[in-house]
């Protein structure tokens, strides 16, 4: 009896696997049925959006994290300091 | 044309009505939900049938009499208070659709096993997303066409009609232009041989993304045909039937050149009608040259103004057209849902006609034997019980079931072991199992005589060509065993074996398939719009011809592939097809089913003990005992009570929306 695991695809190499993944992406988003120029529009919009998200997170996240850290360390640090002074 | 589009739109409304039944699904008493969840395999589902009946019977015995006073049972309060099994309602997605939950198993001789596995949530979300993306691109293309950036290949509003009501702007048109067109190569493919178990296809290519096709002149040979309604394999160009048809052509010619009422009745027609009556076990029958017209022209002859038609929501377009032409009031009940039907019958009798409150002149229930898109079989024993109880008439369309179901191939009546006299109007077509064309109506002699005089099909349509009649006579005699061989019985056996094998295998592979286990129509769910196109193309690459179906023939997210099993398929063909389906299923990730898989088969175990084993694995031991008790109770019950369940709150389906789909997506019919 055959196994019933959903993914029984056997891939010869990574390229084939990536091609299959791209095919799944085409099918799930539905752009499989589109004409090539429409596909490229969709892909470029999607990828530029993703690129922008990544870029913004790369640029802004460290700053925000640092600010947040500073803020919280300010809050807690200040508190501990003051409580320490009080206790002392 | 406008009318046609209107119809389509209302079909859409009807369908979306059906899509939004989830709140009502939740209103079904909780115990059914529990059972439905555990109803993963065949035995439990069967037991579920047995228990539900008894549970709701005792507790709603008199509730129903009350509820008929109020417009809806829910308003009454009485029903609610007495439904002790109901627990606080929680939201829960049932594994199986409760399309047809409570039923009376006491009416069935054999277990009635039908399943509609719930769409996985993730898949539903992704499907809607896919449609969303395609719709956006559709708008983009429409925009380009509007500003003449792109050439418009389809009909559009003319310049001088600019200010009139738009003709091509509704959803159906949008859909055809922007979604259907892109994967149109999967439909209407020309065949150039007998559409038997294997067929030859004309190869065609499109240079402009399916707006036009060119034939390359080549032929795709020996494609396994999983799409034709050739249930018994009588679509042949040799053998007894073809020989007889040739002989009939030599004797009578092909054309008749007149209607049945004038000079078009040949002795071969008389012979055919007597044979059909004998086959069906009815007093008399009449045959027509076209199945679609048999429905659409005879229903208007049977009912008229002041009559009520109760129609299943998934009835074929011909039935819907007939019902509309008859000018009767049409009410639609949920697919194969006996509670919904009973509720409508009850209301019809309690309230009578709208405004005047006069009683309805006639109430006609329209059902089909096998529903060709769901693969479900009508719950005929229950329909007949209801029909008798409320003194309605029953019109049964056996287009797909005649020849394909039952130990003797005599349709659903035979399948359930019922008396054909209980069905008032037995309709069917010769198009499917008999490999011919045309339709028949069988019933009481008075009815048939009346139809001969009053049906447009009999009065105005040219009668059936003699070779076609001869094909039907010969094939029917083979099925009945009157040719002195067992060929007919062999075909019937082969069909049911093939059906069971094919369905079992598909389920084991992990696809979601719909319908009854005995139905030769096997719908397999694809869901996503791109997968409709991809599945058809990939299967054809592997030399297997399939029918893929999408909106408007199905609800928008429930796109599917539909296989029709035939007695002509050999086991090798089915295995080849199954292998290809499994391969494509992996490639496209179609194995959606989350049902528990059966234990791997142990060679030495018989099927029975295997089922038993599965049963214990699920820890059903104790439950089973309880269920047996309930079963016994129920049997005792059913001898006391009348055999109809009394219903509780059933949301009434939208009254005015009969379904008429333009079956554009469905290649053959
Ligand atoms: C239920 C039902 N009734 C009637 C018909 C029409 O029959 P015919 O194709 O013989 O015109 C069909 C055809 O698909 C059908 O499915």
mmCIF file of C-alpha atoms and ligand atoms in Angstrom, chain B residues 229 290-293 295 316 318-319 368 372 397 399-400 427 429 431-432 438 669, ligand 1:
data_model
loop_
_atom_site.group_PDB
_atom_site.id
_atom_site.type_symbol
_atom_site.label_atom_id
_atom_site.label_comp_id
_atom_site.label_asym_id
_atom_site.label_seq_id
_atom_site.Cartn_x
_atom_site.Cartn_y
_atom_site.Cartn_z
ATOM 1 C CA UNK B 229 -21.734 9.555 -18.810
ATOM 2 C CA UNK B 290 -34.574 14.818 -26.060
ATOM 3 C CA UNK B 291 -33.992 14.445 -22.347
ATOM 4 C CA UNK B 292 -33.782 18.117 -21.567
ATOM 5 C CA UNK B 293 -37.071 18.798 -23.314
ATOM 6 C CA UNK B 295 -38.241 17.819 -18.271
ATOM 7 C CA UNK B 316 -30.660 20.234 -13.151
ATOM 8 C CA UNK B 318 -33.956 21.376 -17.293
ATOM 9 C CA UNK B 319 -36.050 20.821 -14.176
ATOM 10 C CA UNK B 368 -33.119 13.724 -9.117
ATOM 11 C CA UNK B 372 -24.448 14.892 -11.261
ATOM 12 C CA UNK B 397 -35.532 12.507 -12.620
ATOM 13 C CA UNK B 399 -31.166 10.826 -15.787
ATOM 14 C CA UNK B 400 -27.987 9.565 -14.152
ATOM 15 C CA UNK B 427 -38.556 10.501 -15.659
ATOM 16 C CA UNK B 429 -32.988 9.911 -20.098
ATOM 17 C CA UNK B 431 -28.499 9.697 -22.986
ATOM 18 C CA UNK B 432 -26.341 8.229 -20.287
ATOM 19 C CA UNK B 438 -33.835 11.083 -25.586
ATOM 20 C CA UNK B 669 -24.323 16.727 -20.991
HETATM 21 C C1 LIG C 1 -30.733 15.378 -14.236
HETATM 22 C C2 LIG C 1 -30.777 15.586 -15.699
HETATM 23 N N1 LIG C 1 -31.945 15.702 -16.336
HETATM 24 C C3 LIG C 1 -32.007 15.885 -17.673
HETATM 25 C C4 LIG C 1 -30.860 15.976 -18.436
HETATM 26 C C5 LIG C 1 -30.969 16.237 -19.905
HETATM 27 O O1 LIG C 1 -30.856 15.094 -20.622
HETATM 28 P P1 LIG C 1 -30.370 15.073 -22.142
HETATM 29 O O2 LIG C 1 -28.902 15.295 -22.097
HETATM 30 O O3 LIG C 1 -30.748 13.723 -22.586
HETATM 31 O O4 LIG C 1 -31.086 16.136 -22.887
HETATM 32 C C6 LIG C 1 -29.627 15.856 -17.824
HETATM 33 C C7 LIG C 1 -28.390 15.957 -18.617
HETATM 34 O O5 LIG C 1 -27.313 16.102 -18.192
HETATM 35 C C8 LIG C 1 -29.572 15.669 -16.425
HETATM 36 O O6 LIG C 1 -28.398 15.570 -15.799
#
